[in-house]
Amino acid sequence: MSRNGGKSLLAALFIMAISFSWDDFPEQFDNSLDSVKIQPAVKSIQNHIFIQGDNYPVLYHLQKEFSGKIDFIYIDPPYNTGNKFIYNDDFATNSDKHSKWLSFMNRRLQLAKNLLAESGCIFIAIGQEELFYLKILCDTIFGEENFVNDFMWLVGKGKKDKWSRTLEQHTLCYAKNKKNLKSFSEFEKTDWAKTNPDNDSRGPWFSGSISFTEERSNKKHKNYFEITSPSGIKWQRQWLVSKDEMQNLLAENKIYFGSAPEYDKVPRVKIFNEEETEIIPKNIIDFVPSTRQAEKFVDKMIGQKKSFDNPKPVELIEHLICITNIKKDVLILDFFAGSGTTFEAVINLNKKDGGNRKCILVQKEENDIHQLCKQRINAVLQKNDLTQTEKITFHELKTN
């Protein structure tokens, strides 16, 4: 065999080794997506929307009105644990545990991608059973370059076997186009400042960066300007704040130039205890309620014990929405609505910041989960006295 022939064979073997495929399992609506429709038709987003029916044909029918218009998707699909819950969580067959689940998810994620805005993103909750298969599937659908991170939620005591205890659940995040996705951020309250180098009357502080280096500064950027230290040293570079914001910081003595009388250090911003600082979000989420607490919360709201298995805490969804820095009038989709946690998170955020976010929920008729979701929707609106302002329309997938 020639050297070039050997290289070709090795390349072919390498391609074969990294291919990702599974036995496709057909679904009821594969050849009859147009045999059903959403009634009444969904033609605008003046109100929140609840659609009762299989999310596969529902996502198909949402394409016409909402392709490229959804800003944020959160889903909590079946994890394929094989356990018996109020919802189906067993996709295993005699010969294969993963193919039926992959077929199920692939159809829905392909359609979901089309619905995402160019600046939008999707968060997908998942357990370890299908985590790595889902990651490769999403790399295939959304592109590996559009992977943002795995935001891991610490669920409480977790689950254990003879070898270890698993404390986290996973939330894979993908952008439709990462180049158009805003930077994520969150606010953290400072409580660790211990020193006060200039004896500021406001107490201990620490310093944070407020500029690019001169080498990295863009001279054409609107935040490229000059400031002068108390000793007359001029600092010209690209700053992380506008000129007006910088003037305010200087007036408030919140820019530190180093010790007097030299004042010759690179300017930094002073951050005091109890102040909120904008930071890049951590991918470990350890400050929201546990699964057990979320279950009790839903039970109390619905007035029914053991109403839903493994709901997510409202605070988790609120956090994920907030860190994306999307606008307050965005369109949010959850096509595995379950007990309606995403709806409550949206309502809470609107109430907190005066936003006008709208939510589309999709839930199939499975062991009356759709009825449970409707109950929670009504309970949330009544609890917050929002039945007249946060309106929702109910729709159903029906045969033509």
Coordinates of C-alpha atoms in Angstrom, one line a residue:
M1 CA 0.0 0.0 0.0
S2 CA 1.3 3.5 -0.9
R3 CA 2.0 6.1 1.8
N4 CA -0.9 8.3 0.4
G5 CA -3.2 5.2 0.3
G6 CA -2.4 4.5 4.0
K7 CA -3.2 8.1 5.0
S8 CA -6.5 8.0 3.1
L9 CA -7.4 4.8 5.0
L10 CA -6.5 6.3 8.3
A11 CA -8.5 9.4 7.6
A12 CA -11.5 7.2 6.6
L13 CA -11.2 5.2 9.8
F14 CA -10.9 8.4 11.9
I15 CA -14.1 9.8 10.3
M16 CA -15.9 6.5 11.0
A17 CA -14.7 6.6 14.6
I18 CA -16.2 10.0 15.3
S19 CA -19.5 9.7 13.5
F20 CA -22.6 9.7 15.7
S21 CA -25.6 7.7 14.7
W22 CA -28.4 5.7 16.2
D23 CA -31.3 3.5 15.1
D24 CA -34.1 6.0 14.4
F25 CA -37.5 5.2 16.0
P26 CA -40.5 6.5 14.1
E27 CA -43.2 8.5 15.9
Q28 CA -46.9 8.8 15.4
F29 CA -46.8 12.1 13.6
D30 CA -43.8 11.6 11.3
N31 CA -46.0 11.4 8.2
S32 CA -49.0 13.2 9.4
L33 CA -47.8 16.5 11.0
D34 CA -50.3 18.4 8.9
S35 CA -53.2 16.2 10.0
V36 CA -53.4 18.2 13.2
K37 CA -53.4 21.9 14.0
I38 CA -53.4 24.2 17.0
Q39 CA -56.8 25.5 17.9
P40 CA -57.5 28.4 18.2
A41 CA -54.7 29.3 15.9
V42 CA -51.7 31.1 17.5
K43 CA -51.0 34.2 15.4
S44 CA -49.6 36.7 17.8
I45 CA -48.1 37.0 21.2
Q46 CA -50.2 39.5 23.0
N47 CA -50.7 37.2 25.9
H48 CA -48.9 34.2 27.5
I49 CA -49.8 31.0 25.6
F50 CA -50.5 27.4 26.8
I51 CA -50.8 24.7 24.2
Q52 CA -52.1 21.3 25.1
G53 CA -50.7 18.5 23.0
D54 CA -47.7 16.5 21.8
N55 CA -44.8 19.0 21.5
Y56 CA -43.5 17.4 18.3
P57 CA -46.4 18.5 16.0
V58 CA -46.8 21.7 18.1
L59 CA -43.2 22.8 17.4
Y60 CA -43.8 22.0 13.8
H61 CA -46.9 24.3 13.6
L62 CA -45.2 27.1 15.6
Q63 CA -42.6 27.4 12.8
K64 CA -44.8 29.6 10.6
E65 CA -45.4 32.3 13.1
F66 CA -42.4 32.1 15.4
S67 CA -39.4 30.9 13.3
G68 CA -36.4 33.0 14.4
K69 CA -38.5 34.8 17.1
I70 CA -37.9 32.9 20.3
D71 CA -35.3 34.6 22.5
F72 CA -34.9 32.0 25.3
I73 CA -35.8 28.3 25.5
Y74 CA -35.8 26.2 28.7
I75 CA -36.7 22.6 28.7
D76 CA -36.6 19.8 31.3
P77 CA -37.2 16.7 29.1
P78 CA -37.3 13.1 30.3
Y79 CA -33.9 11.9 31.5
N80 CA -34.4 8.3 30.5
T81 CA -33.7 7.0 34.0
G82 CA -36.0 4.0 33.5
N83 CA -38.0 5.0 36.6
K84 CA -41.7 5.2 36.9
F85 CA -42.8 8.8 37.4
I86 CA -46.0 10.7 36.6
Y87 CA -44.4 11.2 33.1
N88 CA -42.7 8.6 30.9
D89 CA -39.0 8.4 31.7
D90 CA -38.2 5.0 30.1
F91 CA -37.1 4.9 26.5
A92 CA -35.1 1.7 26.6
T93 CA -35.8 -1.2 24.2
N94 CA -34.7 -4.8 24.4
S95 CA -31.6 -4.1 22.3
D96 CA -30.8 -0.4 23.0
K97 CA -31.2 2.1 25.8
H98 CA -30.5 5.3 24.0
S99 CA -31.7 5.2 20.4
K100 CA -35.4 5.8 21.1
W101 CA -34.6 8.7 23.4
L102 CA -32.2 10.2 20.9
S103 CA -34.8 9.9 18.1
F104 CA -37.3 11.6 20.4
M105 CA -35.0 14.5 21.3
N106 CA -33.5 14.9 17.8
R107 CA -36.9 15.7 16.2
R108 CA -37.8 18.3 18.8
L109 CA -34.4 20.0 19.1
Q110 CA -34.2 20.3 15.3
L111 CA -37.5 22.2 15.3
A112 CA -36.5 24.2 18.4
K113 CA -33.4 25.4 16.7
N114 CA -35.4 26.9 13.9
L115 CA -37.5 28.8 16.4
L116 CA -34.6 30.5 18.1
A117 CA -33.7 34.0 17.3
E118 CA -30.2 34.6 16.0
S119 CA -29.2 36.1 19.4
G120 CA -31.2 33.4 21.3
C121 CA -30.1 30.4 23.4
I122 CA -31.5 27.2 24.8
F123 CA -31.0 25.6 28.2
I124 CA -31.6 21.8 28.5
A125 CA -31.9 20.1 31.8
I126 CA -30.5 16.6 31.9
G127 CA -29.2 13.9 34.2
Q128 CA -26.1 11.7 33.9
E129 CA -28.1 8.9 32.1
E130 CA -28.1 10.8 28.8
L131 CA -25.7 13.7 29.5
F132 CA -23.0 12.7 27.1
Y133 CA -25.3 11.5 24.3
L134 CA -27.2 14.8 24.6
K135 CA -24.0 16.8 24.4
I136 CA -23.0 15.1 21.1
L137 CA -26.5 15.4 19.7
C138 CA -26.6 19.1 20.5
D139 CA -23.1 19.6 19.0
T140 CA -24.5 18.0 15.8
I141 CA -27.6 20.2 15.8
F142 CA -26.5 23.5 17.1
G143 CA -22.7 23.2 16.3
E144 CA -20.0 22.5 18.8
E145 CA -18.9 26.2 18.4
N146 CA -22.2 27.3 19.9
F147 CA -21.9 25.4 23.1
V148 CA -21.9 27.9 26.0
N149 CA -21.5 25.8 29.2
D150 CA -23.0 23.1 31.4
F151 CA -24.6 25.0 34.3
M152 CA -24.7 22.4 37.1
W153 CA -27.4 22.7 39.8
L154 CA -26.6 21.2 43.2
V155 CA -29.9 19.4 44.0
G156 CA -29.5 18.7 47.7
K157 CA -28.5 15.3 49.1
G158 CA -28.5 13.9 45.5
K159 CA -28.6 10.2 44.7
K160 CA -26.1 7.6 45.7
D161 CA -25.0 4.1 44.9
K162 CA -22.2 1.9 46.4
W163 CA -19.5 4.0 44.8
S164 CA -20.5 7.7 45.0
R165 CA -23.1 10.3 45.6
T166 CA -24.2 12.5 42.7
L167 CA -25.0 15.9 43.9
E168 CA -25.7 17.8 40.6
Q169 CA -28.0 17.9 37.7
H170 CA -26.8 19.4 34.4
T171 CA -28.2 22.2 32.2
L172 CA -26.5 22.3 28.8
C173 CA -26.7 25.8 27.2
Y174 CA -26.3 26.4 23.4
A175 CA -26.6 29.6 21.4
K176 CA -28.3 29.8 18.0
N177 CA -25.2 31.8 16.9
K178 CA -22.7 32.4 19.7
K179 CA -21.3 35.4 17.8
N180 CA -24.6 37.2 18.3
L181 CA -25.2 36.0 21.9
K182 CA -24.8 38.7 24.6
S183 CA -22.2 38.1 27.3
F184 CA -23.7 36.4 30.4
S185 CA -23.4 38.1 33.8
E186 CA -24.8 38.2 37.3
F187 CA -24.5 40.5 40.3
E188 CA -22.7 39.4 43.4
K189 CA -22.7 41.3 46.7
T190 CA -19.3 42.0 48.1
D191 CA -18.6 40.8 51.7
W192 CA -14.9 39.9 51.6
A193 CA -13.1 43.3 51.7
K194 CA -10.8 43.5 54.7
T195 CA -8.4 46.4 54.1
N196 CA -8.8 50.2 53.6
P197 CA -5.5 51.4 52.1
D198 CA -6.5 55.1 51.9
N199 CA -8.6 55.2 55.1
D200 CA -11.8 55.8 53.2
S201 CA -14.6 56.7 55.6
R202 CA -16.9 54.2 53.9
G203 CA -14.9 51.4 55.3
P204 CA -13.0 48.4 53.8
W205 CA -12.7 47.9 50.1
F206 CA -10.9 46.0 47.4
S207 CA -10.0 47.2 43.9
G208 CA -11.2 45.8 40.6
S209 CA -10.1 46.3 37.0
I210 CA -11.8 49.1 35.1
S211 CA -9.7 49.3 31.9
F212 CA -8.0 47.4 29.2
T213 CA -4.2 47.6 29.0
E214 CA -2.8 50.2 26.6
E215 CA -1.8 47.4 24.3
R216 CA -5.3 45.9 24.2
S217 CA -7.2 49.2 24.0
N218 CA -9.2 50.1 20.9
K219 CA -8.5 53.8 20.1
K220 CA -11.6 54.0 18.1
H221 CA -13.9 52.7 20.9
K222 CA -16.3 55.2 22.4
N223 CA -14.8 54.5 25.9
Y224 CA -11.3 55.4 24.8
F225 CA -10.4 58.6 26.7
E226 CA -8.0 60.2 29.1
I227 CA -8.2 60.7 32.9
T228 CA -5.7 62.4 35.2
S229 CA -4.5 61.2 38.6
P230 CA -4.3 63.7 41.5
S231 CA -0.5 63.9 40.9
G232 CA -1.0 64.9 37.3
I233 CA -0.3 61.5 35.6
K234 CA -2.4 61.1 32.5
W235 CA -3.9 57.7 31.7
Q236 CA -5.3 57.2 28.2
R237 CA -6.8 53.9 27.3
Q238 CA -10.1 52.0 26.7
W239 CA -12.2 51.9 29.9
L240 CA -14.9 49.5 31.0
V241 CA -17.3 52.4 31.7
S242 CA -18.4 55.5 29.7
K243 CA -16.9 58.9 30.2
D244 CA -19.9 60.1 32.2
E245 CA -19.7 57.0 34.4
M246 CA -16.0 57.6 34.9
Q247 CA -16.7 61.3 35.9
N248 CA -19.2 60.1 38.5
L249 CA -16.7 57.5 39.9
L250 CA -14.0 60.2 40.2
A251 CA -16.4 62.6 41.9
E252 CA -17.3 59.8 44.4
N253 CA -13.6 59.1 45.1
K254 CA -14.1 55.5 43.8
I255 CA -11.1 55.4 41.5
Y256 CA -7.8 54.4 43.2
F257 CA -4.6 55.7 41.7
G258 CA -2.2 54.2 44.3
S259 CA -0.9 55.8 47.5
A260 CA -0.4 59.5 48.0
P261 CA 1.5 61.6 47.1
E262 CA 2.7 59.6 44.0
Y263 CA -0.7 58.4 42.8
D264 CA 1.2 56.5 40.1
K265 CA -0.6 53.2 39.8
V266 CA -2.9 52.0 37.1
P267 CA -6.4 53.3 38.0
R268 CA -8.7 50.8 39.5
V269 CA -12.2 51.0 40.9
K270 CA -12.9 50.7 44.6
I271 CA -15.6 48.2 45.6
F272 CA -17.0 48.3 49.1
N273 CA -18.6 45.6 51.2
E274 CA -22.4 45.3 50.5
E275 CA -22.0 46.7 47.0
E276 CA -23.1 44.6 44.1
T277 CA -20.5 43.8 41.5
E278 CA -21.3 42.5 38.0
I279 CA -19.4 39.2 37.4
I280 CA -19.2 36.4 34.9
P281 CA -21.6 33.7 36.1
K282 CA -20.3 30.6 37.7
N283 CA -21.4 27.3 36.2
I284 CA -22.1 25.8 39.6
I285 CA -25.5 26.9 41.0
D286 CA -25.6 26.2 44.7
F287 CA -27.9 28.9 46.0
V288 CA -31.4 27.7 44.9
P289 CA -33.7 25.3 46.7
S290 CA -33.4 21.5 46.4
T291 CA -35.6 19.1 44.5
R292 CA -37.4 18.2 47.7
Q293 CA -38.1 21.8 48.5
A294 CA -39.4 22.4 45.0
E295 CA -41.7 19.4 45.3
K296 CA -43.1 20.8 48.6
F297 CA -43.5 24.2 47.0
V298 CA -45.6 22.9 44.1
D299 CA -47.6 20.6 46.4
K300 CA -48.5 23.6 48.6
M301 CA -49.5 25.8 45.7
I302 CA -51.7 23.1 44.1
G303 CA -53.0 21.8 47.4
Q304 CA -52.1 18.2 46.6
K305 CA -49.4 16.0 48.0
K306 CA -46.9 14.4 45.6
S307 CA -48.5 16.3 42.7
F308 CA -45.4 16.2 40.4
D309 CA -42.1 14.3 40.4
N310 CA -38.9 16.3 40.4
P311 CA -40.0 19.8 39.5
K312 CA -37.3 22.4 39.2
P313 CA -37.2 25.3 41.7
V314 CA -38.5 28.6 40.4
E315 CA -35.4 30.3 41.5
L316 CA -33.3 28.2 39.1
I317 CA -35.2 29.3 36.0
E318 CA -35.2 32.9 37.2
H319 CA -31.4 32.7 37.5
L320 CA -30.9 31.3 34.1
I321 CA -33.1 33.9 32.4
C322 CA -31.4 36.7 34.3
I323 CA -27.8 35.8 33.5
T324 CA -28.4 35.9 29.8
N325 CA -28.9 39.7 29.9
I326 CA -31.8 39.4 27.4
K327 CA -34.3 42.3 27.3
K328 CA -37.4 42.4 29.6
D329 CA -39.9 42.0 26.7
V330 CA -38.5 38.7 25.3
L331 CA -40.4 35.6 24.2
I332 CA -39.7 32.5 26.2
L333 CA -40.6 28.9 25.3
D334 CA -40.8 25.8 27.4
F335 CA -42.1 22.8 25.4
F336 CA -41.8 20.4 28.3
A337 CA -43.9 22.6 30.6
G338 CA -44.5 20.0 33.3
S339 CA -45.8 21.6 36.4
G340 CA -45.4 25.1 35.0
T341 CA -42.2 26.3 36.8
T342 CA -41.1 28.4 33.8
F343 CA -44.3 30.3 33.7
E344 CA -44.0 31.2 37.4
A345 CA -40.4 32.3 36.9
V346 CA -41.5 34.6 34.1
I347 CA -44.3 36.1 36.2
N348 CA -42.0 36.6 39.1
L349 CA -39.4 38.4 37.0
N350 CA -42.1 40.6 35.4
K351 CA -43.4 41.6 38.8
K352 CA -39.9 42.3 40.1
D353 CA -38.6 44.5 37.3
G354 CA -41.7 45.6 35.4
G355 CA -40.9 43.5 32.4
N356 CA -43.2 42.3 29.7
R357 CA -41.8 38.9 29.0
K358 CA -44.2 36.5 27.3
C359 CA -44.2 32.7 27.8
I360 CA -45.2 29.9 25.5
L361 CA -45.8 26.6 27.3
V362 CA -46.4 23.2 25.7
Q363 CA -47.6 20.1 27.6
K364 CA -49.1 16.9 26.3
E365 CA -52.0 15.0 27.9
E366 CA -50.1 12.6 30.1
N367 CA -51.5 11.5 33.4
D368 CA -53.3 14.9 33.6
I369 CA -50.0 16.8 33.8
H370 CA -51.5 19.4 31.5
Q371 CA -54.3 19.9 34.1
L372 CA -51.8 20.3 36.9
C373 CA -49.9 22.9 34.8
K374 CA -53.1 24.8 34.2
Q375 CA -53.9 24.7 38.0
R376 CA -50.5 26.1 38.8
I377 CA -50.9 28.8 36.2
N378 CA -54.1 30.0 37.7
A379 CA -52.8 29.7 41.2
V380 CA -49.7 31.9 40.3
L381 CA -51.9 34.6 38.7
Q382 CA -54.3 34.6 41.7
K383 CA -51.6 34.6 44.3
N384 CA -50.0 37.7 42.7
D385 CA -53.3 39.3 41.9
L386 CA -52.4 39.4 38.2
T387 CA -55.4 37.8 36.5
Q388 CA -56.2 41.1 34.7
T389 CA -52.7 42.1 33.7
E390 CA -50.8 38.8 33.0
K391 CA -53.3 37.2 30.7
I392 CA -52.9 33.7 29.1
T393 CA -54.8 32.0 26.3
F394 CA -55.3 28.3 26.2
H395 CA -54.9 26.3 23.0
E396 CA -55.1 22.6 22.0
L397 CA -53.7 20.4 19.3
K398 CA -56.6 18.9 17.4
T399 CA -57.2 16.7 14.4
N400 CA -58.1 18.6 11.2

